[in-house]
Every structure is written in structure tokens, then in C-alpha cells.
């Protein structure tokens, strides 16, 4: 029998198109086992594949009557010649059983029980990498030989290519989904932050920002949409009491990309912003850009100034002034109280006021 009588070129083309046209993995598994079984003449075809962690599973099994997808582990599976498959996985060699005889250096329980007249276990290899195994068996002697074996090998090569392509596509789709999820998570974090955040890349272009940043600086949307850091910088400088200091620090940090900076800036409208700038580093430790944090600390500074003023008044008076909690613990002690009672602040603050009586 010649290969032309077994499978003609039109069929070869049709098979290739069928396999390459399968985008979904489940559809491809179904087609691979069904096509190989059909053109091999066997009674049973099993496809075994590894997962990303290296565990091997029976993914599909076909008979002339039905084709079923599966997710059963290879180990302990009573429907497969496990030792034979593991031997092929280890050696990446094609194994034959003819007339129920084999020269394997081990005994396989499944083979002993089923006694197939012919069996073939064939590795699916792409560029030296094992990506799966096909197992075929038949009740006919010497079935998987000669031109029929050439056909089976051709079909398995097509199957291996299609499986690899589909796996790569599936991994790419999963990576895209993961990236979208991560981006959504990061964006949510960015928008929930109390600070205004601006991220610029190594070319001083706007990479991203949150709405708090735009709000603090009252930046028009048209400027943000340009992604031009220098245009944005010009808008910010117009709002500052001391633009030269601000610009000098920005230029310094871009010249020294690994440095971190903390300072306070005052706007013309008398608001005070805390500015923090840190480098963005890739895993290779190369600086990719910068993150700029801005927080409006105007009210906090006013509260601090009021507190300092009150402290000065309390300290300058000739009257002893003591504050305490509701349960009588001393919380403040001015200079006049120290002169009157003879205790320094460190001796009484945190103590019960009863020590004075």
C-alpha cells in the first residue's frame, strides 16, 4: 500500500487546514484525536499533554464511536499504558507493539490486560521540546507500519504545530487578561490615593497621572492630553512663588535619575504643597522614569503655626498653665508652672496631677 492510497494530497491539505483553523484548545484536542484515529485505522487514540507545572494529563481519547475530552491525571489512570507512556516521555522515542509483543525492559499492566495486536506511542516534539504524546492501539496485527506510519507521523507533526500555536495563543490571551486586570488594579490604587501623582518616563513624557494631581494644580485637560512634560512644567511654574527653585530641582533630578527628593513648595495662592520624587526602576535596575507625589499641606502648616503661636503665648505668661486629660493625667506644663511647683516638664507630663497635692 502506498501513501497515495492511504491519504492523498487533498486530504493532507484539508487536515492541515482543519487543525490550523482550530483556535480554541478544546476544539483542537477533539480534532487531533479524531483525525489521527480516522487516518491510522486504529481502535483507540489518546492524547496526553503536560500542564504549565509539568504534570501530565489525559486530555482527549477517541474511539470509532466517540471522542471525549478529559482532564484526568496520567498517574494512576487505568485507561492508559502509563509505564509505556512515561518511557516515551523520558526517551522521546517511538514505541511499537506488534502481534501483542514488545521488547520493552518493563511490564505494563494495561498492555498485559488489553493485549492489543498493534500499538504505537509517539512523542509530539517541536524544536526539540516534548509538548505531548499520542497513543494508538488496534486489534489488527502490524497496523502501524510502512506508509501508514508515515501518515501518522505527518499528522502528528501537524498536530504538534497546531497544539504549540494554540498554547501560545492561549498564553498570550491569558497574559493580556492578566495585564488588563493589573492595570485596572493599579489605576484603582492610583485614583484612591490622597496624593496627586504624576509618572513621567525617561524621555520626560507623561506616562500616567491621577485626577488628584490634575485637581491640586488645576491643570486644563488639553495640557494633560499632550503628554508633553515641558508644556505641563511651564503651566506649573506660572503658579509658583519661586519657580526657579522648583525648576532647578526638577532639572537636577532628571540629571541624577537614581536620587529621591523631599521638599515643600509655595504657590502664589499661598497653598503649600509637599513634593516627593522617586525613581522608577526596571528589574534590571535601569531607571525608567520618575514618580512625583504632591500633597496639599496648607491646613496642616496653619495648624502647626497656630500651635507654635499658642505655645509661645503659654510659655511667655507669668501664670502657671497646666493641661490634663479627663482622668487627671498631665499633658502640658509651662515655664511658670515649673517655677511655681519646682518640677520640670519631663518630671510631670504623663503623671497624675495628684502628685502636686
PDB file of N, CA and C in Angstrom, residues 223-322:
ATOM      1  N   UNK A 223      -3.843  70.358  28.273  1.00  0.00           N
ATOM      2  CA  UNK A 223      -2.402  70.231  28.545  1.00  0.00           C
ATOM      3  C   UNK A 223      -2.044  68.794  28.892  1.00  0.00           C
ATOM      4  N   UNK A 224      -2.862  68.148  29.705  1.00  0.00           N
ATOM      5  CA  UNK A 224      -2.590  66.753  30.081  1.00  0.00           C
ATOM      6  C   UNK A 224      -2.629  65.834  28.875  1.00  0.00           C
ATOM      7  N   UNK A 225      -3.521  66.101  27.938  1.00  0.00           N
ATOM      8  CA  UNK A 225      -3.662  65.236  26.765  1.00  0.00           C
ATOM      9  C   UNK A 225      -2.461  65.323  25.835  1.00  0.00           C
ATOM     10  N   UNK A 226      -1.667  66.379  25.928  1.00  0.00           N
ATOM     11  CA  UNK A 226      -0.492  66.496  25.065  1.00  0.00           C
ATOM     12  C   UNK A 226       0.603  65.499  25.442  1.00  0.00           C
ATOM     13  N   UNK A 227       0.598  65.028  26.690  1.00  0.00           N
ATOM     14  CA  UNK A 227       1.641  64.135  27.210  1.00  0.00           C
ATOM     15  C   UNK A 227       3.020  64.792  27.184  1.00  0.00           C
ATOM     16  N   UNK A 228       3.051  66.109  27.048  1.00  0.00           N
ATOM     17  CA  UNK A 228       4.309  66.852  26.944  1.00  0.00           C
ATOM     18  C   UNK A 228       4.685  67.391  28.325  1.00  0.00           C
ATOM     19  N   UNK A 229       5.756  66.838  28.911  1.00  0.00           N
ATOM     20  CA  UNK A 229       6.158  67.215  30.257  1.00  0.00           C
ATOM     21  C   UNK A 229       6.592  68.675  30.324  1.00  0.00           C
ATOM     22  N   UNK A 230       7.240  69.175  29.285  1.00  0.00           N
ATOM     23  CA  UNK A 230       7.736  70.549  29.302  1.00  0.00           C
ATOM     24  C   UNK A 230       6.581  71.555  29.238  1.00  0.00           C
ATOM     25  N   UNK A 231       5.545  71.236  28.473  1.00  0.00           N
ATOM     26  CA  UNK A 231       4.380  72.117  28.437  1.00  0.00           C
ATOM     27  C   UNK A 231       3.680  72.127  29.789  1.00  0.00           C
ATOM     28  N   UNK A 232       3.574  70.947  30.403  1.00  0.00           N
ATOM     29  CA  UNK A 232       2.983  70.863  31.737  1.00  0.00           C
ATOM     30  C   UNK A 232       3.829  71.631  32.743  1.00  0.00           C
ATOM     31  N   UNK A 233       5.144  71.475  32.655  1.00  0.00           N
ATOM     32  CA  UNK A 233       6.042  72.155  33.583  1.00  0.00           C
ATOM     33  C   UNK A 233       5.875  73.669  33.479  1.00  0.00           C
ATOM     34  N   UNK A 234       5.744  74.179  32.273  1.00  0.00           N
ATOM     35  CA  UNK A 234       5.538  75.615  32.093  1.00  0.00           C
ATOM     36  C   UNK A 234       4.277  76.093  32.787  1.00  0.00           C
ATOM     37  N   UNK A 235       3.212  75.294  32.731  1.00  0.00           N
ATOM     38  CA  UNK A 235       1.954  75.664  33.394  1.00  0.00           C
ATOM     39  C   UNK A 235       2.134  75.679  34.913  1.00  0.00           C
ATOM     40  N   UNK A 236       2.892  74.711  35.455  1.00  0.00           N
ATOM     41  CA  UNK A 236       3.104  74.651  36.895  1.00  0.00           C
ATOM     42  C   UNK A 236       3.947  75.827  37.383  1.00  0.00           C
ATOM     43  N   UNK A 237       4.963  76.173  36.616  1.00  0.00           N
ATOM     44  CA  UNK A 237       5.853  77.252  37.038  1.00  0.00           C
ATOM     45  C   UNK A 237       5.112  78.569  37.189  1.00  0.00           C
ATOM     46  N   UNK A 238       4.088  78.777  36.379  1.00  0.00           N
ATOM     47  CA  UNK A 238       3.329  80.025  36.441  1.00  0.00           C
ATOM     48  C   UNK A 238       2.581  80.183  37.767  1.00  0.00           C
ATOM     49  N   UNK A 239       2.399  79.082  38.509  1.00  0.00           N
ATOM     50  CA  UNK A 239       1.624  79.128  39.750  1.00  0.00           C
ATOM     51  C   UNK A 239       2.497  79.247  40.990  1.00  0.00           C
ATOM     52  N   UNK A 240       3.820  79.279  40.819  1.00  0.00           N
ATOM     53  CA  UNK A 240       4.728  79.197  41.955  1.00  0.00           C
ATOM     54  C   UNK A 240       5.268  80.552  42.371  1.00  0.00           C
ATOM     55  N   UNK A 241       5.514  80.686  43.688  1.00  0.00           N
ATOM     56  CA  UNK A 241       6.164  81.889  44.184  1.00  0.00           C
ATOM     57  C   UNK A 241       7.640  81.915  43.813  1.00  0.00           C
ATOM     58  N   UNK A 242       8.253  80.743  43.786  1.00  0.00           N
ATOM     59  CA  UNK A 242       9.675  80.662  43.464  1.00  0.00           C
ATOM     60  C   UNK A 242       9.881  79.620  42.362  1.00  0.00           C
ATOM     61  N   UNK A 243       9.549  79.946  41.117  1.00  0.00           N
ATOM     62  CA  UNK A 243       9.632  78.959  40.043  1.00  0.00           C
ATOM     63  C   UNK A 243      11.051  78.492  39.743  1.00  0.00           C
ATOM     64  N   UNK A 244      12.048  79.357  39.972  1.00  0.00           N
ATOM     65  CA  UNK A 244      13.430  78.971  39.653  1.00  0.00           C
ATOM     66  C   UNK A 244      13.903  77.823  40.537  1.00  0.00           C
ATOM     67  N   UNK A 245      13.549  77.842  41.830  1.00  0.00           N
ATOM     68  CA  UNK A 245      13.929  76.736  42.720  1.00  0.00           C
ATOM     69  C   UNK A 245      13.243  75.438  42.298  1.00  0.00           C
ATOM     70  N   UNK A 246      11.970  75.551  41.959  1.00  0.00           N
ATOM     71  CA  UNK A 246      11.203  74.390  41.532  1.00  0.00           C
ATOM     72  C   UNK A 246      11.833  73.783  40.281  1.00  0.00           C
ATOM     73  N   UNK A 247      12.110  74.627  39.295  1.00  0.00           N
ATOM     74  CA  UNK A 247      12.685  74.152  38.035  1.00  0.00           C
ATOM     75  C   UNK A 247      14.078  73.575  38.244  1.00  0.00           C
ATOM     76  N   UNK A 248      14.855  74.229  39.118  1.00  0.00           N
ATOM     77  CA  UNK A 248      16.203  73.726  39.383  1.00  0.00           C
ATOM     78  C   UNK A 248      16.196  72.335  39.962  1.00  0.00           C
ATOM     79  N   UNK A 249      15.252  72.058  40.877  1.00  0.00           N
ATOM     80  CA  UNK A 249      15.167  70.717  41.469  1.00  0.00           C
ATOM     81  C   UNK A 249      14.730  69.690  40.428  1.00  0.00           C
ATOM     82  N   UNK A 250      13.778  70.071  39.564  1.00  0.00           N
ATOM     83  CA  UNK A 250      13.324  69.154  38.508  1.00  0.00           C
ATOM     84  C   UNK A 250      14.483  68.779  37.580  1.00  0.00           C
ATOM     85  N   UNK A 251      15.228  69.780  37.115  1.00  0.00           N
ATOM     86  CA  UNK A 251      16.339  69.516  36.197  1.00  0.00           C
ATOM     87  C   UNK A 251      17.421  68.694  36.876  1.00  0.00           C
ATOM     88  N   UNK A 252      17.662  68.974  38.155  1.00  0.00           N
ATOM     89  CA  UNK A 252      18.676  68.215  38.898  1.00  0.00           C
ATOM     90  C   UNK A 252      18.299  66.738  38.984  1.00  0.00           C
ATOM     91  N   UNK A 253      17.038  66.462  39.271  1.00  0.00           N
ATOM     92  CA  UNK A 253      16.607  65.077  39.438  1.00  0.00           C
ATOM     93  C   UNK A 253      16.644  64.305  38.121  1.00  0.00           C
ATOM     94  N   UNK A 254      16.373  64.967  37.002  1.00  0.00           N
ATOM     95  CA  UNK A 254      16.457  64.264  35.727  1.00  0.00           C
ATOM     96  C   UNK A 254      17.906  63.988  35.340  1.00  0.00           C
ATOM     97  N   UNK A 255      18.825  64.832  35.806  1.00  0.00           N
ATOM     98  CA  UNK A 255      20.247  64.582  35.567  1.00  0.00           C
ATOM     99  C   UNK A 255      20.760  63.490  36.501  1.00  0.00           C
ATOM    100  N   UNK A 256      20.137  63.374  37.676  1.00  0.00           N
ATOM    101  CA  UNK A 256      20.526  62.353  38.668  1.00  0.00           C
ATOM    102  C   UNK A 256      19.326  61.425  38.881  1.00  0.00           C
ATOM    103  N   UNK A 257      19.061  60.516  37.941  1.00  0.00           N
ATOM    104  CA  UNK A 257      17.812  59.736  37.935  1.00  0.00           C
ATOM    105  C   UNK A 257      17.634  58.786  39.110  1.00  0.00           C
ATOM    106  N   UNK A 258      18.703  58.461  39.848  1.00  0.00           N
ATOM    107  CA  UNK A 258      18.571  57.496  40.938  1.00  0.00           C
ATOM    108  C   UNK A 258      18.272  58.153  42.281  1.00  0.00           C
ATOM    109  N   UNK A 259      18.270  59.480  42.329  1.00  0.00           N
ATOM    110  CA  UNK A 259      18.072  60.170  43.604  1.00  0.00           C
ATOM    111  C   UNK A 259      16.585  60.340  43.931  1.00  0.00           C
ATOM    112  N   UNK A 260      16.314  60.438  45.245  1.00  0.00           N
ATOM    113  CA  UNK A 260      14.970  60.701  45.760  1.00  0.00           C
ATOM    114  C   UNK A 260      14.970  62.082  46.415  1.00  0.00           C
ATOM    115  N   UNK A 261      13.868  62.800  46.294  1.00  0.00           N
ATOM    116  CA  UNK A 261      13.814  64.173  46.776  1.00  0.00           C
ATOM    117  C   UNK A 261      12.553  64.413  47.609  1.00  0.00           C
ATOM    118  N   UNK A 262      12.702  65.223  48.697  1.00  0.00           N
ATOM    119  CA  UNK A 262      11.591  65.653  49.546  1.00  0.00           C
ATOM    120  C   UNK A 262      11.714  67.158  49.761  1.00  0.00           C
ATOM    121  N   UNK A 263      10.673  67.907  49.476  1.00  0.00           N
ATOM    122  CA  UNK A 263      10.705  69.335  49.760  1.00  0.00           C
ATOM    123  C   UNK A 263       9.283  69.897  49.803  1.00  0.00           C
ATOM    124  N   UNK A 264       9.191  71.181  50.157  1.00  0.00           N
ATOM    125  CA  UNK A 264       7.906  71.879  50.198  1.00  0.00           C
ATOM    126  C   UNK A 264       7.953  73.047  49.228  1.00  0.00           C
ATOM    127  N   UNK A 265       6.842  73.304  48.554  1.00  0.00           N
ATOM    128  CA  UNK A 265       6.776  74.397  47.587  1.00  0.00           C
ATOM    129  C   UNK A 265       5.562  75.263  47.922  1.00  0.00           C
ATOM    130  N   UNK A 266       5.702  76.566  47.662  1.00  0.00           N
ATOM    131  CA  UNK A 266       4.637  77.522  47.965  1.00  0.00           C
ATOM    132  C   UNK A 266       4.089  78.090  46.663  1.00  0.00           C
ATOM    133  N   UNK A 267       2.759  78.076  46.539  1.00  0.00           N
ATOM    134  CA  UNK A 267       2.112  78.600  45.350  1.00  0.00           C
ATOM    135  C   UNK A 267       1.725  80.060  45.556  1.00  0.00           C
ATOM    136  N   UNK A 268       1.465  80.736  44.451  1.00  0.00           N
ATOM    137  CA  UNK A 268       1.075  82.144  44.527  1.00  0.00           C
ATOM    138  C   UNK A 268      -0.219  82.349  45.305  1.00  0.00           C
ATOM    139  N   UNK A 269      -1.089  81.340  45.311  1.00  0.00           N
ATOM    140  CA  UNK A 269      -2.341  81.461  46.063  1.00  0.00           C
ATOM    141  C   UNK A 269      -2.164  81.076  47.531  1.00  0.00           C
ATOM    142  N   UNK A 270      -0.878  80.967  47.957  1.00  0.00           N
ATOM    143  CA  UNK A 270      -0.485  80.719  49.347  1.00  0.00           C
ATOM    144  C   UNK A 270      -0.693  79.273  49.793  1.00  0.00           C
ATOM    145  N   UNK A 271      -1.076  78.408  48.896  1.00  0.00           N
ATOM    146  CA  UNK A 271      -1.130  76.987  49.268  1.00  0.00           C
ATOM    147  C   UNK A 271       0.290  76.436  49.362  1.00  0.00           C
ATOM    148  N   UNK A 272       0.446  75.452  50.233  1.00  0.00           N
ATOM    149  CA  UNK A 272       1.752  74.819  50.432  1.00  0.00           C
ATOM    150  C   UNK A 272       1.627  73.341  50.049  1.00  0.00           C
ATOM    151  N   UNK A 273       2.506  72.888  49.169  1.00  0.00           N
ATOM    152  CA  UNK A 273       2.491  71.504  48.722  1.00  0.00           C
ATOM    153  C   UNK A 273       3.764  70.791  49.160  1.00  0.00           C
ATOM    154  N   UNK A 274       3.581  69.575  49.638  1.00  0.00           N
ATOM    155  CA  UNK A 274       4.729  68.707  49.887  1.00  0.00           C
ATOM    156  C   UNK A 274       5.012  67.953  48.597  1.00  0.00           C
ATOM    157  N   UNK A 275       6.264  67.977  48.149  1.00  0.00           N
ATOM    158  CA  UNK A 275       6.635  67.303  46.904  1.00  0.00           C
ATOM    159  C   UNK A 275       7.647  66.193  47.199  1.00  0.00           C
ATOM    160  N   UNK A 276       7.346  64.996  46.711  1.00  0.00           N
ATOM    161  CA  UNK A 276       8.262  63.855  46.827  1.00  0.00           C
ATOM    162  C   UNK A 276       8.475  63.293  45.438  1.00  0.00           C
ATOM    163  N   UNK A 277       9.717  63.005  45.106  1.00  0.00           N
ATOM    164  CA  UNK A 277      10.021  62.430  43.793  1.00  0.00           C
ATOM    165  C   UNK A 277      10.935  61.228  43.970  1.00  0.00           C
ATOM    166  N   UNK A 278      10.528  60.097  43.397  1.00  0.00           N
ATOM    167  CA  UNK A 278      11.317  58.868  43.490  1.00  0.00           C
ATOM    168  C   UNK A 278      11.512  58.268  42.106  1.00  0.00           C
ATOM    169  N   UNK A 279      12.636  57.571  41.874  1.00  0.00           N
ATOM    170  CA  UNK A 279      12.864  56.963  40.559  1.00  0.00           C
ATOM    171  C   UNK A 279      12.026  55.715  40.355  1.00  0.00           C
ATOM    172  N   UNK A 280      11.684  55.446  39.100  1.00  0.00           N
ATOM    173  CA  UNK A 280      11.026  54.189  38.711  1.00  0.00           C
ATOM    174  C   UNK A 280      12.093  53.313  38.088  1.00  0.00           C
ATOM    175  N   UNK A 281      12.317  52.136  38.683  1.00  0.00           N
ATOM    176  CA  UNK A 281      13.373  51.249  38.198  1.00  0.00           C
ATOM    177  C   UNK A 281      12.792  49.968  37.620  1.00  0.00           C
ATOM    178  N   UNK A 282      13.389  49.531  36.510  1.00  0.00           N
ATOM    179  CA  UNK A 282      13.053  48.243  35.926  1.00  0.00           C
ATOM    180  C   UNK A 282      13.743  47.146  36.733  1.00  0.00           C
ATOM    181  N   UNK A 283      13.357  45.867  36.542  1.00  0.00           N
ATOM    182  CA  UNK A 283      14.044  44.777  37.255  1.00  0.00           C
ATOM    183  C   UNK A 283      15.554  44.764  37.028  1.00  0.00           C
ATOM    184  N   UNK A 284      16.002  45.321  35.902  1.00  0.00           N
ATOM    185  CA  UNK A 284      17.432  45.384  35.597  1.00  0.00           C
ATOM    186  C   UNK A 284      18.130  46.516  36.336  1.00  0.00           C
ATOM    187  N   UNK A 285      17.390  47.253  37.197  1.00  0.00           N
ATOM    188  CA  UNK A 285      17.894  48.396  37.949  1.00  0.00           C
ATOM    189  C   UNK A 285      18.095  49.635  37.083  1.00  0.00           C
ATOM    190  N   UNK A 286      17.700  49.578  35.826  1.00  0.00           N
ATOM    191  CA  UNK A 286      17.769  50.749  34.961  1.00  0.00           C
ATOM    192  C   UNK A 286      16.603  51.670  35.303  1.00  0.00           C
ATOM    193  N   UNK A 287      16.880  52.972  35.450  1.00  0.00           N
ATOM    194  CA  UNK A 287      15.832  53.939  35.776  1.00  0.00           C
ATOM    195  C   UNK A 287      14.982  54.207  34.538  1.00  0.00           C
ATOM    196  N   UNK A 288      13.693  53.953  34.671  1.00  0.00           N
ATOM    197  CA  UNK A 288      12.767  54.127  33.543  1.00  0.00           C
ATOM    198  C   UNK A 288      12.163  55.520  33.518  1.00  0.00           C
ATOM    199  N   UNK A 289      12.009  56.128  34.683  1.00  0.00           N
ATOM    200  CA  UNK A 289      11.367  57.433  34.759  1.00  0.00           C
ATOM    201  C   UNK A 289      11.240  57.879  36.207  1.00  0.00           C
ATOM    202  N   UNK A 290      10.233  58.726  36.493  1.00  0.00           N
ATOM    203  CA  UNK A 290      10.057  59.256  37.840  1.00  0.00           C
ATOM    204  C   UNK A 290       8.592  59.277  38.242  1.00  0.00           C
ATOM    205  N   UNK A 291       8.376  59.111  39.556  1.00  0.00           N
ATOM    206  CA  UNK A 291       7.055  59.322  40.138  1.00  0.00           C
ATOM    207  C   UNK A 291       7.132  60.582  40.995  1.00  0.00           C
ATOM    208  N   UNK A 292       6.182  61.481  40.760  1.00  0.00           N
ATOM    209  CA  UNK A 292       6.102  62.720  41.526  1.00  0.00           C
ATOM    210  C   UNK A 292       4.830  62.685  42.366  1.00  0.00           C
ATOM    211  N   UNK A 293       4.988  62.896  43.687  1.00  0.00           N
ATOM    212  CA  UNK A 293       3.856  62.936  44.607  1.00  0.00           C
ATOM    213  C   UNK A 293       3.675  64.383  45.103  1.00  0.00           C
ATOM    214  N   UNK A 294       2.435  64.853  45.109  1.00  0.00           N
ATOM    215  CA  UNK A 294       2.125  66.191  45.621  1.00  0.00           C
ATOM    216  C   UNK A 294       0.967  66.083  46.621  1.00  0.00           C
ATOM    217  N   UNK A 295       1.164  66.700  47.796  1.00  0.00           N
ATOM    218  CA  UNK A 295       0.113  66.699  48.811  1.00  0.00           C
ATOM    219  C   UNK A 295      -0.074  68.125  49.325  1.00  0.00           C
ATOM    220  N   UNK A 296      -1.328  68.560  49.382  1.00  0.00           N
ATOM    221  CA  UNK A 296      -1.648  69.892  49.899  1.00  0.00           C
ATOM    222  C   UNK A 296      -1.576  69.853  51.422  1.00  0.00           C
ATOM    223  N   UNK A 297      -0.571  70.531  51.993  1.00  0.00           N
ATOM    224  CA  UNK A 297      -0.386  70.523  53.450  1.00  0.00           C
ATOM    225  C   UNK A 297      -0.655  71.914  54.037  1.00  0.00           C
ATOM    226  N   UNK A 298      -1.420  72.724  53.294  1.00  0.00           N
ATOM    227  CA  UNK A 298      -1.692  74.094  53.745  1.00  0.00           C
ATOM    228  C   UNK A 298      -2.347  74.111  55.117  1.00  0.00           C
ATOM    229  N   UNK A 299      -3.401  73.351  55.316  1.00  0.00           N
ATOM    230  CA  UNK A 299      -4.122  73.351  56.594  1.00  0.00           C
ATOM    231  C   UNK A 299      -3.247  72.814  57.714  1.00  0.00           C
ATOM    232  N   UNK A 300      -2.450  71.809  57.407  1.00  0.00           N
ATOM    233  CA  UNK A 300      -1.567  71.254  58.430  1.00  0.00           C
ATOM    234  C   UNK A 300      -0.539  72.288  58.873  1.00  0.00           C
ATOM    235  N   UNK A 301       0.022  73.026  57.901  1.00  0.00           N
ATOM    236  CA  UNK A 301       1.003  74.060  58.237  1.00  0.00           C
ATOM    237  C   UNK A 301       0.368  75.169  59.069  1.00  0.00           C
ATOM    238  N   UNK A 302      -0.885  75.526  58.722  1.00  0.00           N
ATOM    239  CA  UNK A 302      -1.593  76.546  59.511  1.00  0.00           C
ATOM    240  C   UNK A 302      -1.807  76.066  60.941  1.00  0.00           C
ATOM    241  N   UNK A 303      -2.166  74.784  61.071  1.00  0.00           N
ATOM    242  CA  UNK A 303      -2.380  74.230  62.409  1.00  0.00           C
ATOM    243  C   UNK A 303      -1.081  74.219  63.198  1.00  0.00           C
ATOM    244  N   UNK A 304       0.023  73.900  62.539  1.00  0.00           N
ATOM    245  CA  UNK A 304       1.318  73.891  63.203  1.00  0.00           C
ATOM    246  C   UNK A 304       1.700  75.307  63.658  1.00  0.00           C
ATOM    247  N   UNK A 305       1.457  76.281  62.770  1.00  0.00           N
ATOM    248  CA  UNK A 305       1.770  77.669  63.123  1.00  0.00           C
ATOM    249  C   UNK A 305       0.924  78.132  64.313  1.00  0.00           C
ATOM    250  N   UNK A 306      -0.376  77.769  64.297  1.00  0.00           N
ATOM    251  CA  UNK A 306      -1.253  78.130  65.409  1.00  0.00           C
ATOM    252  C   UNK A 306      -0.788  77.479  66.702  1.00  0.00           C
ATOM    253  N   UNK A 307      -0.338  76.246  66.588  1.00  0.00           N
ATOM    254  CA  UNK A 307       0.145  75.527  67.761  1.00  0.00           C
ATOM    255  C   UNK A 307       1.408  76.173  68.304  1.00  0.00           C
ATOM    256  N   UNK A 308       2.305  76.572  67.404  1.00  0.00           N
ATOM    257  CA  UNK A 308       3.538  77.233  67.844  1.00  0.00           C
ATOM    258  C   UNK A 308       3.224  78.576  68.498  1.00  0.00           C
ATOM    259  N   UNK A 309       2.242  79.293  67.930  1.00  0.00           N
ATOM    260  CA  UNK A 309       1.861  80.582  68.495  1.00  0.00           C
ATOM    261  C   UNK A 309       1.290  80.414  69.896  1.00  0.00           C
ATOM    262  N   UNK A 310       0.400  79.422  70.018  1.00  0.00           N
ATOM    263  CA  UNK A 310      -0.197  79.168  71.333  1.00  0.00           C
ATOM    264  C   UNK A 310       0.871  78.768  72.338  1.00  0.00           C
ATOM    265  N   UNK A 311       1.817  77.962  71.917  1.00  0.00           N
ATOM    266  CA  UNK A 311       2.895  77.524  72.800  1.00  0.00           C
ATOM    267  C   UNK A 311       3.710  78.725  73.265  1.00  0.00           C
ATOM    268  N   UNK A 312       3.971  79.658  72.331  1.00  0.00           N
ATOM    269  CA  UNK A 312       4.751  80.847  72.688  1.00  0.00           C
ATOM    270  C   UNK A 312       4.008  81.690  73.720  1.00  0.00           C
ATOM    271  N   UNK A 313       2.689  81.845  73.528  1.00  0.00           N
ATOM    272  CA  UNK A 313       1.886  82.624  74.470  1.00  0.00           C
ATOM    273  C   UNK A 313       1.885  81.970  75.842  1.00  0.00           C
ATOM    274  N   UNK A 314       1.675  80.664  75.868  1.00  0.00           N
ATOM    275  CA  UNK A 314       1.622  79.933  77.135  1.00  0.00           C
ATOM    276  C   UNK A 314       2.960  80.015  77.856  1.00  0.00           C
ATOM    277  N   UNK A 315       4.045  79.921  77.106  1.00  0.00           N
ATOM    278  CA  UNK A 315       5.366  79.940  77.719  1.00  0.00           C
ATOM    279  C   UNK A 315       5.750  81.332  78.222  1.00  0.00           C
ATOM    280  N   UNK A 316       5.214  82.366  77.585  1.00  0.00           N
ATOM    281  CA  UNK A 316       5.617  83.727  77.948  1.00  0.00           C
ATOM    282  C   UNK A 316       4.798  84.313  79.087  1.00  0.00           C
ATOM    283  N   UNK A 317       3.666  83.698  79.452  1.00  0.00           N
ATOM    284  CA  UNK A 317       2.834  84.249  80.521  1.00  0.00           C
ATOM    285  C   UNK A 317       3.448  83.966  81.891  1.00  0.00           C
ATOM    286  N   UNK A 318       3.067  84.826  82.871  1.00  0.00           N
ATOM    287  CA  UNK A 318       3.556  84.629  84.242  1.00  0.00           C
ATOM    288  C   UNK A 318       2.652  83.696  85.034  1.00  0.00           C
ATOM    289  N   UNK A 319       1.542  83.294  84.445  1.00  0.00           N
ATOM    290  CA  UNK A 319       0.615  82.398  85.131  1.00  0.00           C
ATOM    291  C   UNK A 319       0.984  80.944  84.842  1.00  0.00           C
ATOM    292  N   UNK A 320       0.884  80.115  85.874  1.00  0.00           N
ATOM    293  CA  UNK A 320       1.117  78.675  85.690  1.00  0.00           C
ATOM    294  C   UNK A 320      -0.058  78.074  84.924  1.00  0.00           C
ATOM    295  N   UNK A 321       0.231  77.432  83.807  1.00  0.00           N
ATOM    296  CA  UNK A 321      -0.817  76.820  82.984  1.00  0.00           C
ATOM    297  C   UNK A 321      -0.513  75.338  82.845  1.00  0.00           C
ATOM    298  N   UNK A 322      -1.485  74.538  83.251  1.00  0.00           N
ATOM    299  CA  UNK A 322      -1.344  73.078  83.196  1.00  0.00           C
ATOM    300  C   UNK A 322      -2.568  72.523  82.473  1.00  0.00           C
TER     301      UNK A 322
END
